[in-house]
Each structure stands twice: as structure tokens, then as C-alpha cells.
mmCIF file of C-alpha atoms in Angstrom:
data_model
loop_
_atom_site.group_PDB
_atom_site.id
_atom_site.type_symbol
_atom_site.label_atom_id
_atom_site.label_comp_id
_atom_site.label_asym_id
_atom_site.label_seq_id
_atom_site.Cartn_x
_atom_site.Cartn_y
_atom_site.Cartn_z
ATOM 1 C CA MET V 150 13.694 -5.138 0.850
ATOM 2 C CA LYS V 151 11.949 -3.417 -2.050
ATOM 3 C CA ASP V 152 9.891 -1.227 0.301
ATOM 4 C CA ILE V 153 12.985 0.344 1.887
ATOM 5 C CA PRO V 154 14.291 3.551 0.211
ATOM 6 C CA GLN V 155 17.449 2.882 -1.762
ATOM 7 C CA PRO V 156 20.574 4.959 -1.028
ATOM 8 C CA LEU V 157 21.017 7.944 -3.337
ATOM 9 C CA SER V 158 24.470 6.655 -4.249
ATOM 10 C CA ALA V 159 22.818 3.689 -5.997
ATOM 11 C CA ILE V 160 21.041 5.961 -8.530
ATOM 12 C CA ASN V 161 23.004 6.278 -11.779
ATOM 13 C CA SER V 162 21.447 9.556 -12.964
ATOM 14 C CA ASN V 163 22.359 12.963 -11.554
ATOM 15 C CA PHE V 164 18.939 14.392 -12.337
ATOM 16 C CA ILE V 165 16.999 11.460 -10.810
ATOM 17 C CA THR V 166 19.290 11.703 -7.780
ATOM 18 C CA GLU V 167 18.393 15.394 -7.457
ATOM 19 C CA LEU V 168 14.693 14.608 -7.903
ATOM 20 C CA THR V 169 14.752 11.761 -5.366
ATOM 21 C CA SER V 170 16.595 13.890 -2.815
ATOM 22 C CA PHE V 171 14.040 16.690 -3.301
ATOM 23 C CA ILE V 172 11.146 14.249 -2.769
ATOM 24 C CA ARG V 173 12.683 12.908 0.435
ATOM 25 C CA VAL V 174 13.325 16.384 1.823
ATOM 26 C CA ARG V 175 9.613 17.066 1.305
ATOM 27 C CA GLY V 176 8.835 14.063 3.497
ATOM 28 C CA LEU V 177 6.793 12.141 0.914
ATOM 29 C CA SER V 178 6.332 8.409 1.410
ATOM 30 C CA TYR V 179 8.567 5.922 -0.372
ATOM 31 C CA SER V 180 5.625 4.591 -2.402
ATOM 32 C CA THR V 181 4.921 8.157 -3.601
ATOM 33 C CA GLU V 182 8.600 8.583 -4.396
ATOM 34 C CA LYS V 183 8.611 5.472 -6.587
ATOM 35 C CA THR V 184 5.373 6.499 -8.314
ATOM 36 C CA TYR V 185 6.557 10.040 -9.033
ATOM 37 C CA VAL V 186 9.941 8.894 -10.339
ATOM 38 C CA HIS V 187 8.214 6.354 -12.604
ATOM 39 C CA TRP V 188 5.859 8.917 -14.189
ATOM 40 C CA ILE V 189 8.511 11.610 -14.460
ATOM 41 C CA LYS V 190 10.766 9.191 -16.322
ATOM 42 C CA ARG V 191 7.895 8.373 -18.672
ATOM 43 C CA TYR V 192 7.257 12.084 -19.194
ATOM 44 C CA ILE V 193 10.920 12.747 -20.007
ATOM 45 C CA ASN V 194 11.072 9.814 -22.428
ATOM 46 C CA PHE V 195 7.791 10.817 -24.095
ATOM 47 C CA CYS V 196 8.989 14.383 -24.668
ATOM 48 C CA GLY V 197 12.486 13.297 -25.679
ATOM 49 C CA TYR V 198 14.253 15.696 -23.324
ATOM 50 C CA GLN V 199 18.039 15.513 -23.432
ATOM 51 C CA SER V 200 18.887 17.768 -20.502
ATOM 52 C CA ARG V 201 17.383 19.376 -17.408
ATOM 53 C CA GLN V 202 17.068 22.676 -19.271
ATOM 54 C CA ASP V 203 14.815 21.085 -21.923
ATOM 55 C CA ILE V 204 12.075 20.111 -19.466
ATOM 56 C CA SER V 205 9.000 22.318 -19.882
ATOM 57 C CA SER V 206 5.543 22.423 -18.329
ATOM 58 C CA THR V 207 4.108 23.318 -21.760
ATOM 59 C CA ASP V 208 4.308 19.635 -22.735
ATOM 60 C CA ILE V 209 2.221 18.376 -19.789
ATOM 61 C CA SER V 210 -1.123 18.685 -21.613
ATOM 62 C CA ARG V 211 0.199 16.747 -24.611
ATOM 63 C CA PHE V 212 1.499 13.987 -22.336
ATOM 64 C CA LEU V 213 -1.778 13.668 -20.419
ATOM 65 C CA GLU V 214 -3.834 13.491 -23.611
ATOM 66 C CA TYR V 215 -1.449 10.843 -24.967
ATOM 67 C CA LEU V 216 -2.122 8.723 -21.874
ATOM 68 C CA VAL V 217 -5.884 8.943 -22.463
ATOM 69 C CA ILE V 218 -6.053 8.674 -26.258
ATOM 70 C CA GLU V 219 -3.185 6.261 -26.923
ATOM 71 C CA LYS V 220 -2.926 4.324 -23.651
ATOM 72 C CA ASN V 221 -6.589 4.474 -22.571
ATOM 73 C CA VAL V 222 -5.692 4.983 -18.915
ATOM 74 C CA SER V 223 -8.207 5.422 -16.093
ATOM 75 C CA PRO V 224 -8.984 8.803 -14.483
ATOM 76 C CA ASN V 225 -6.968 7.832 -11.396
ATOM 77 C CA THR V 226 -3.932 6.871 -13.468
ATOM 78 C CA GLN V 227 -4.099 10.131 -15.405
ATOM 79 C CA LYS V 228 -4.438 12.059 -12.133
ATOM 80 C CA THR V 229 -1.402 10.278 -10.685
ATOM 81 C CA ALA V 230 0.657 11.139 -13.769
ATOM 82 C CA LEU V 231 -0.545 14.752 -13.543
ATOM 83 C CA ASN V 232 0.470 15.019 -9.883
ATOM 84 C CA ALA V 233 3.914 13.657 -10.679
ATOM 85 C CA VAL V 234 4.752 15.941 -13.612
ATOM 86 C CA VAL V 235 3.275 19.007 -11.911
ATOM 87 C CA PHE V 236 5.436 18.234 -8.888
ATOM 88 C CA LEU V 237 8.442 18.083 -11.214
ATOM 89 C CA CYS V 238 7.747 21.314 -13.082
ATOM 90 C CA ARG V 239 6.163 23.467 -10.385
ATOM 91 C CA GLU V 240 7.956 22.315 -7.236
ATOM 92 C CA LEU V 241 11.415 21.272 -8.431
ATOM 93 C CA LEU V 242 11.887 23.403 -11.554
ATOM 94 C CA LYS V 243 9.743 26.386 -10.381
ATOM 95 C CA GLN V 244 7.773 26.587 -13.632
ATOM 96 C CA ASN V 245 4.220 27.887 -13.989
ATOM 97 C CA THR V 246 1.560 25.173 -14.320
ATOM 98 C CA ASP V 247 -1.586 27.236 -13.731
ATOM 99 C CA SER V 248 -2.947 27.209 -17.286
ATOM 100 C CA LEU V 249 -3.069 23.477 -18.022
ATOM 101 C CA LYS V 250 -5.822 22.357 -20.390
ATOM 102 C CA TYR V 251 -6.109 18.730 -21.450
ATOM 103 C CA LYS V 252 -8.553 15.977 -22.372
ATOM 104 C CA ARG V 253 -9.571 14.165 -19.203
ATOM 105 C CA SER V 254 -10.120 10.437 -19.051
ATOM 106 C CA LYS V 255 -13.838 9.651 -18.957
ATOM 107 C CA LYS V 256 -13.662 6.048 -17.821
ATOM 108 C CA GLY V 257 -16.187 5.490 -15.086
ATOM 109 C CA PRO V 258 -15.132 4.271 -11.646
ATOM 110 C CA LYS V 259 -15.039 0.501 -11.307
ATOM 111 C CA ILE V 260 -17.157 -1.209 -8.689
ATOM 112 C CA PRO V 261 -14.751 -3.221 -6.524
ATOM 113 C CA GLU V 262 -14.935 -7.006 -6.623
ATOM 114 C CA VAL V 263 -15.796 -8.493 -3.239
ATOM 115 C CA PHE V 264 -15.959 -11.933 -1.702
ATOM 116 C CA THR V 265 -19.094 -13.190 -0.030
ATOM 117 C CA HIS V 266 -18.375 -14.050 3.602
ATOM 118 C CA HIS V 267 -18.421 -17.743 2.697
ATOM 119 C CA GLU V 268 -15.948 -17.197 -0.142
ATOM 120 C CA ALA V 269 -13.580 -15.182 2.058
ATOM 121 C CA ILE V 270 -13.553 -17.855 4.776
ATOM 122 C CA THR V 271 -13.127 -20.626 2.197
ATOM 123 C CA VAL V 272 -10.077 -18.920 0.694
ATOM 124 C CA ILE V 273 -8.592 -18.231 4.143
ATOM 125 C CA ASN V 274 -9.018 -21.876 5.156
ATOM 126 C CA GLU V 275 -7.082 -22.957 2.074
ATOM 127 C CA LEU V 276 -4.049 -21.014 3.302
ATOM 128 C CA ALA V 277 -1.234 -22.157 5.580
ATOM 129 C CA GLU V 278 0.456 -19.910 8.116
ATOM 130 C CA PRO V 279 1.664 -17.196 8.017
ATOM 131 C CA ALA V 280 -0.304 -16.340 4.844
ATOM 132 C CA LYS V 281 -3.518 -17.420 6.580
ATOM 133 C CA LEU V 282 -3.105 -14.890 9.409
ATOM 134 C CA VAL V 283 -2.156 -12.180 6.898
ATOM 135 C CA ALA V 284 -5.382 -12.847 4.963
ATOM 136 C CA GLN V 285 -7.410 -12.886 8.184
ATOM 137 C CA LEU V 286 -6.087 -9.433 9.082
ATOM 138 C CA MET V 287 -6.820 -8.078 5.613
ATOM 139 C CA TYR V 288 -10.398 -9.346 5.842
ATOM 140 C CA GLY V 289 -10.959 -8.813 9.555
ATOM 141 C CA SER V 290 -9.229 -5.426 9.924
ATOM 142 C CA GLY V 291 -9.443 -3.931 6.422
ATOM 143 C CA LEU V 292 -5.678 -3.700 5.984
ATOM 144 C CA ARG V 293 -3.839 -3.403 2.699
ATOM 145 C CA ILE V 294 -1.349 -6.207 2.152
ATOM 146 C CA ASN V 295 1.746 -4.062 2.730
ATOM 147 C CA GLU V 296 0.176 -2.434 5.784
ATOM 148 C CA THR V 297 -0.251 -5.931 7.193
ATOM 149 C CA LEU V 298 3.273 -7.062 6.386
ATOM 150 C CA ARG V 299 4.818 -3.887 7.842
ATOM 151 C CA LEU V 300 3.126 -4.301 11.217
ATOM 152 C CA ARG V 301 5.564 -4.318 14.155
ATOM 153 C CA ALA V 302 5.098 -6.129 17.458
ATOM 154 C CA ALA V 303 4.367 -2.832 19.242
ATOM 155 C CA ASP V 304 1.556 -2.001 16.783
ATOM 156 C CA ILE V 305 -0.644 -4.715 18.271
ATOM 157 C CA ASP V 306 -2.732 -3.848 21.337
ATOM 158 C CA LEU V 307 -4.226 -7.066 22.681
ATOM 159 C CA GLU V 308 -6.008 -5.311 25.556
ATOM 160 C CA THR V 309 -8.034 -2.887 23.440
ATOM 161 C CA HIS V 310 -8.227 -5.255 20.448
ATOM 162 C CA SER V 311 -6.800 -2.595 18.152
ATOM 163 C CA ILE V 312 -4.059 -2.264 15.557
ATOM 164 C CA THR V 313 -2.039 0.868 14.800
ATOM 165 C CA VAL V 314 -1.182 1.256 11.128
ATOM 166 C CA ARG V 315 1.967 3.348 10.739
ATOM 167 C CA ASN V 316 2.709 5.344 7.599
ATOM 168 C CA GLY V 317 -0.189 3.969 5.605
ATOM 169 C CA LYS V 318 -1.174 5.280 2.197
ATOM 170 C CA GLY V 319 -0.671 9.040 2.150
ATOM 171 C CA ASN V 320 1.907 8.654 4.933
ATOM 172 C CA ARG V 321 -0.863 8.690 7.567
ATOM 173 C CA ASP V 322 -1.220 6.719 10.796
ATOM 174 C CA ARG V 323 -4.551 5.256 11.863
ATOM 175 C CA LYS V 324 -6.181 2.788 14.224
ATOM 176 C CA THR V 325 -8.279 -0.150 13.158
ATOM 177 C CA LEU V 326 -9.893 -3.032 14.950
ATOM 178 C CA LEU V 327 -8.306 -6.379 15.848
ATOM 179 C CA PRO V 328 -10.905 -9.170 15.589
ATOM 180 C CA SER V 329 -11.392 -10.968 18.905
ATOM 181 C CA MET V 330 -11.148 -14.351 17.230
ATOM 182 C CA LEU V 331 -7.595 -13.542 16.086
ATOM 183 C CA VAL V 332 -6.217 -12.673 19.534
ATOM 184 C CA ARG V 333 -4.982 -16.206 20.182
ATOM 185 C CA SER V 334 -3.354 -16.489 16.747
ATOM 186 C CA ILE V 335 -1.728 -13.061 17.158
ATOM 187 C CA LYS V 336 -0.335 -14.077 20.570
ATOM 188 C CA GLN V 337 1.169 -17.201 19.016
ATOM 189 C CA GLN V 338 2.659 -15.123 16.199
ATOM 190 C CA LEU V 339 4.147 -12.651 18.680
ATOM 191 C CA ASP V 340 5.665 -15.553 20.630
ATOM 192 C CA LEU V 341 7.233 -16.815 17.395
ATOM 193 C CA VAL V 342 8.628 -13.329 16.692
ATOM 194 C CA LYS V 343 10.138 -13.191 20.202
ATOM 195 C CA VAL V 344 11.835 -16.590 19.843
ATOM 196 C CA LEU V 345 13.235 -15.682 16.419
ATOM 197 C CA HIS V 346 14.414 -12.282 17.657
ATOM 198 C CA ASP V 347 16.165 -13.775 20.712
ATOM 199 C CA ARG V 348 17.920 -16.232 18.414
ATOM 200 C CA ASP V 349 19.095 -13.383 16.167
ATOM 201 C CA LEU V 350 20.380 -11.431 19.184
ATOM 202 C CA ASP V 351 22.338 -14.464 20.381
ATOM 203 C CA LYS V 352 24.045 -14.585 16.995
ATOM 204 C CA GLY V 353 24.955 -10.873 17.105
ATOM 205 C CA PHE V 354 22.150 -9.663 14.875
ATOM 206 C CA GLY V 355 18.605 -8.567 15.803
ATOM 207 C CA GLU V 356 18.481 -5.110 14.217
ATOM 208 C CA VAL V 357 15.520 -4.179 12.049
ATOM 209 C CA TYR V 358 14.950 -1.394 9.545
ATOM 210 C CA MET V 359 13.664 1.830 11.110
ATOM 211 C CA PRO V 360 12.310 4.668 8.921
ATOM 212 C CA TYR V 361 13.249 8.347 8.897
ATOM 213 C CA ALA V 362 16.731 7.826 10.380
ATOM 214 C CA LEU V 363 15.181 6.732 13.689
ATOM 215 C CA ALA V 364 17.946 4.148 14.016
ATOM 216 C CA LEU V 365 20.437 7.036 14.355
ATOM 217 C CA LYS V 366 18.275 8.904 16.846
ATOM 218 C CA PHE V 367 17.439 5.805 18.908
ATOM 219 C CA PRO V 368 20.285 3.378 18.147
ATOM 220 C CA THR V 369 19.251 0.755 20.724
ATOM 221 C CA GLN V 370 15.622 0.619 19.581
ATOM 222 C CA ALA V 371 16.517 -1.051 16.281
ATOM 223 C CA ARG V 372 17.377 -4.172 18.297
ATOM 224 C CA GLY V 373 14.265 -3.931 20.478
ATOM 225 C CA TYR V 374 11.479 -6.501 20.361
ATOM 226 C CA GLY V 375 8.760 -3.866 19.833
ATOM 227 C CA TRP V 376 10.192 -2.845 16.461
ATOM 228 C CA GLN V 377 10.348 -6.407 15.103
ATOM 229 C CA TYR V 378 8.017 -7.231 12.221
ATOM 230 C CA LEU V 379 4.926 -9.287 13.045
ATOM 231 C CA PHE V 380 5.588 -11.402 9.952
ATOM 232 C CA PRO V 381 9.370 -11.795 9.834
ATOM 233 C CA ALA V 382 11.166 -13.250 6.842
ATOM 234 C CA SER V 383 12.722 -16.675 7.177
ATOM 235 C CA LYS V 384 16.214 -15.377 6.402
ATOM 236 C CA LEU V 385 18.395 -12.402 7.259
ATOM 237 C CA THR V 386 19.150 -10.031 4.375
ATOM 238 C CA VAL V 387 21.421 -7.053 3.794
ATOM 239 C CA ASP V 388 19.858 -3.621 4.332
ATOM 240 C CA PRO V 389 20.703 -1.684 1.118
ATOM 241 C CA ARG V 390 21.219 1.566 3.038
ATOM 242 C CA SER V 391 23.244 0.486 6.058
ATOM 243 C CA GLY V 392 24.840 -2.673 4.691
ATOM 244 C CA LYS V 393 23.870 -4.507 7.898
ATOM 245 C CA MET V 394 22.323 -7.956 8.099
ATOM 246 C CA MET V 395 18.712 -7.578 9.206
ATOM 247 C CA ARG V 396 15.502 -9.588 9.312
ATOM 248 C CA HIS V 397 12.875 -7.923 7.128
ATOM 249 C CA HIS V 398 9.243 -8.984 6.720
ATOM 250 C CA ILE V 399 7.951 -11.591 4.289
ATOM 251 C CA THR V 400 7.288 -10.246 0.802
ATOM 252 C CA ASP V 401 3.921 -9.250 -0.590
ATOM 253 C CA ARG V 402 4.600 -11.344 -3.675
ATOM 254 C CA THR V 403 4.864 -14.488 -1.553
ATOM 255 C CA VAL V 404 1.494 -13.860 0.092
ATOM 256 C CA GLN V 405 -0.137 -12.891 -3.220
ATOM 257 C CA LYS V 406 1.044 -16.152 -4.779
ATOM 258 C CA HIS V 407 -0.468 -18.233 -1.955
ATOM 259 C CA VAL V 408 -3.747 -16.281 -2.021
ATOM 260 C CA MET V 409 -4.139 -16.714 -5.780
ATOM 261 C CA ARG V 410 -3.596 -20.452 -5.409
ATOM 262 C CA ALA V 411 -6.188 -20.569 -2.625
ATOM 263 C CA ILE V 412 -8.716 -18.675 -4.778
ATOM 264 C CA HIS V 413 -8.138 -21.180 -7.566
ATOM 265 C CA LYS V 414 -8.571 -24.128 -5.175
ATOM 266 C CA ALA V 415 -11.791 -22.595 -3.870
ATOM 267 C CA LYS V 416 -13.023 -22.480 -7.498
ATOM 268 C CA ILE V 417 -13.854 -18.781 -7.258
ATOM 269 C CA ILE V 418 -13.976 -17.250 -10.735
ATOM 270 C CA LYS V 419 -14.078 -13.603 -9.644
ATOM 271 C CA LYS V 420 -11.212 -11.295 -10.568
ATOM 272 C CA ALA V 421 -9.921 -11.364 -7.009
ATOM 273 C CA GLY V 422 -6.690 -11.111 -5.041
ATOM 274 C CA CYS V 423 -5.333 -9.889 -1.723
ATOM 275 C CA HIS V 424 -7.009 -6.474 -2.006
ATOM 276 C CA THR V 425 -10.401 -8.180 -2.390
ATOM 277 C CA PHE V 426 -10.260 -8.981 1.334
ATOM 278 C CA ARG V 427 -10.078 -5.250 2.127
ATOM 279 C CA HIS V 428 -12.996 -4.501 -0.230
ATOM 280 C CA SER V 429 -14.956 -7.288 1.424
ATOM 281 C CA PHE V 430 -14.228 -5.903 4.910
ATOM 282 C CA ALA V 431 -15.706 -2.528 3.957
ATOM 283 C CA THR V 432 -18.706 -4.079 2.245
ATOM 284 C CA ARG V 433 -19.544 -6.319 5.235
ATOM 285 C CA LEU V 434 -19.434 -3.328 7.604
ATOM 286 C CA LEU V 435 -21.658 -1.282 5.313
ATOM 287 C CA GLU V 436 -24.152 -4.128 4.968
ATOM 288 C CA LYS V 437 -24.378 -4.277 8.775
ATOM 289 C CA GLY V 438 -25.204 -0.567 8.978
ATOM 290 C CA THR V 439 -21.820 0.814 10.030
ATOM 291 C CA ASP V 440 -21.591 4.575 9.476
ATOM 292 C CA LEU V 441 -19.688 5.518 6.328
ATOM 293 C CA ARG V 442 -17.458 7.919 8.269
ATOM 294 C CA ASN V 443 -16.392 5.141 10.633
ATOM 295 C CA ILE V 444 -15.550 2.916 7.678
ATOM 296 C CA GLN V 445 -13.554 5.787 6.167
ATOM 297 C CA GLU V 446 -11.500 6.067 9.365
ATOM 298 C CA LEU V 447 -10.889 2.331 9.592
ATOM 299 C CA LEU V 448 -9.784 2.139 5.956
ATOM 300 C CA GLY V 449 -7.677 5.298 6.161
ATOM 301 C CA HIS V 450 -9.320 7.038 3.200
ATOM 302 C CA SER V 451 -8.548 10.756 3.014
ATOM 303 C CA ASP V 452 -11.695 11.434 0.946
ATOM 304 C CA ILE V 453 -15.145 10.112 1.816
ATOM 305 C CA LYS V 454 -15.836 9.777 -1.928
ATOM 306 C CA THR V 455 -13.384 6.874 -2.043
ATOM 307 C CA THR V 456 -15.347 5.082 0.675
ATOM 308 C CA GLN V 457 -18.701 5.798 -0.973
ATOM 309 C CA ILE V 458 -17.890 3.416 -3.836
ATOM 310 C CA TYR V 459 -18.813 0.559 -1.489
ATOM 311 C CA THR V 460 -22.386 1.801 -1.330
ATOM 312 C CA HIS V 461 -22.748 0.575 -4.915
ATOM 313 C CA VAL V 462 -21.684 -2.896 -3.825
ATOM 314 C CA ALA V 463 -23.727 -3.131 -0.628
ATOM 315 C CA GLY V 464 -26.729 -1.083 -1.735
ATOM 316 C CA ILE V 465 -28.506 -3.738 -3.758
ATOM 317 C CA HIS V 466 -28.405 -6.145 -0.813
ATOM 318 C CA LYS V 467 -29.722 -3.578 1.680
ATOM 319 C CA SER V 468 -32.489 -2.117 -0.464
ATOM 320 C CA GLY V 469 -34.789 -5.132 -0.341
ATOM 321 C CA VAL V 470 -35.647 -4.720 -4.039
ATOM 322 C CA ARG V 471 -36.808 -7.990 -5.654
ATOM 323 C CA SER V 472 -36.662 -8.984 -9.270
ATOM 324 C CA PRO V 473 -40.058 -9.337 -11.013
ATOM 325 C CA LEU V 474 -39.163 -12.965 -11.774
ATOM 326 C CA ASP V 475 -38.922 -13.676 -8.056
ATOM 327 C CA ASN V 476 -42.430 -12.429 -7.267
#
């Protein structure tokens, strides 16, 4: 259950406990919490701070330049580290961070690797269930792997052929499309979830993790069918916060392992993985003339600039430009 926030009592540092509590009060997502804690720890270790009083925003510039010069990080990585340490100094410690000057990473943005449609289908057909359906949703709906695995039964709308993504990246909800060809497979998966859930209830279990203390506010809902994961794990596990036996979803690592094997079997030599399905979804839509804003909404990008990177992938195919050798 690595995507469930750990109890504060499990943290063995008073300062990290304070930091984690502050992050949660601000309502930031758990993925942001883990990222911020990681970079703040690296910042503290880099500067050699021994106590809370030693921490200073004056060292931020030195740390960011170290990441670029010594570690050769990308602009996005440097920006993530900046956000984390500024959050620490400005928000938690109330220090001034207005006059930061540092060497910015100049690595250019990478063009995402994408599958051709044939490659995507070939890889999918090499997979067994439930990894096959997970991959189909990543390619057919543009979902990230963890967005797919965190889907609940109630997030699927078979009538409107739509999927609701809850608490996606940036802690935002969004709607995306459910491919018509997957309706039958989704119905079968939902039937499997119902059978498994009824079996758990008969054995005195059946609760599932609910975020933001919703289990306390709606105690009966945690045992409801609608909250059950679309891709449930094969075994019950202990929730680290409540200590109760619950059925979580299958792990991303399991799916990633199966997808990598399928890519190898398909003899695809691209640097590809689960996220390549999402890149391929966006590229296919763009190639078919879908408006960039619509793609942005479906992908859940907060900034249109993030979506525009796919124009570099699809553009050469749409332009009609021919090589001189082909004339």
C-alpha cells in the first residue's frame, strides 16, 4: 500500500513529522508529499544542517546549481527541487525567498517516445488479464498507470462511456473517455470485483481505503461496492494507518513488469514502458485532428504547454512533407 499516506507515528524524525503534518494540513497530494520530503531531505543533507535553526534559504541557489552542474538534472527536476525547498523555507519556516538567483538547467525538453498503433496493439495482445485491460485503458483513455489502478467501481460510467479520474496529478479530478470496445471487458471486470467483494464481506472483511478521512465521515461506505478498486489485489493486506485488513489494488510494479516483458516479446526496441501508452493516446488524437485543448482536458494537464509537446511527435506525419529521396 505504498500509495497510502503513512501514519505520522511511523516517522522517526521530529522535524520530518512536523513537515509532513504541515504538508497534509495544506491538502497537498500524497505524491507531492513524498516528492517534497525527498528533496527537502536531500537539501538538508547537502547543506549539512544539524538542527531546524540551521536551515536557511540563502543556501537554495547553491543547492540548485549543484543539481545542474554536478548532477546534470533536467529543467523539470530542478524546478521540482526548487518548489520543494521554497515550500520548506517560505511556507514552513517563514523565510524570505524573493531574491533567488541561480544557474538554470538548459537541457531541452525531450520528445516523448510513442508506439505506432500496430505496436501498441501488439504489446497489449501479449498481455494476460488484468494487465491487458490496464494497458488498454492507458492507451484507450490516456490514463497514467496509477490513475488506472486507483479507479473504483463507481468511477466507471458504462452509459456515457466515460471514466472519472479522482485525485489525479495535481490533486485534480477529470473526465476522460471509455472506449466502446472495452465496455464488455469492463463489465466482466466489475462482475469479478463484485464476486470478490461479496466473498470478503462474508468473511467479515470488505473495507477499502478511503482518502481524506472519508471512512470516519461515512463509515459504511468503506464496505460499499462502489468504493472497491476496479483492479483489486489477489490478497488482503493490513492498512498501515488503521491496522485493518483490506483489499488494495494491484501494484504498479506488477503491471510494469508484465508490460516490459510484452514489449520485449514484441521485439520493440524503443525506450518504452507503461507511460508510452499515454503518450501514444495523445499522439493518435492529435494526428486525427483533435483540438489541443480537448486533449489537454482528457490528459489532465494544467498547462497547455505540456500538451503542446505532442505536436512535435505528430507534426511530421500531418505536414505531408516528403524527403527528397522519396521524390
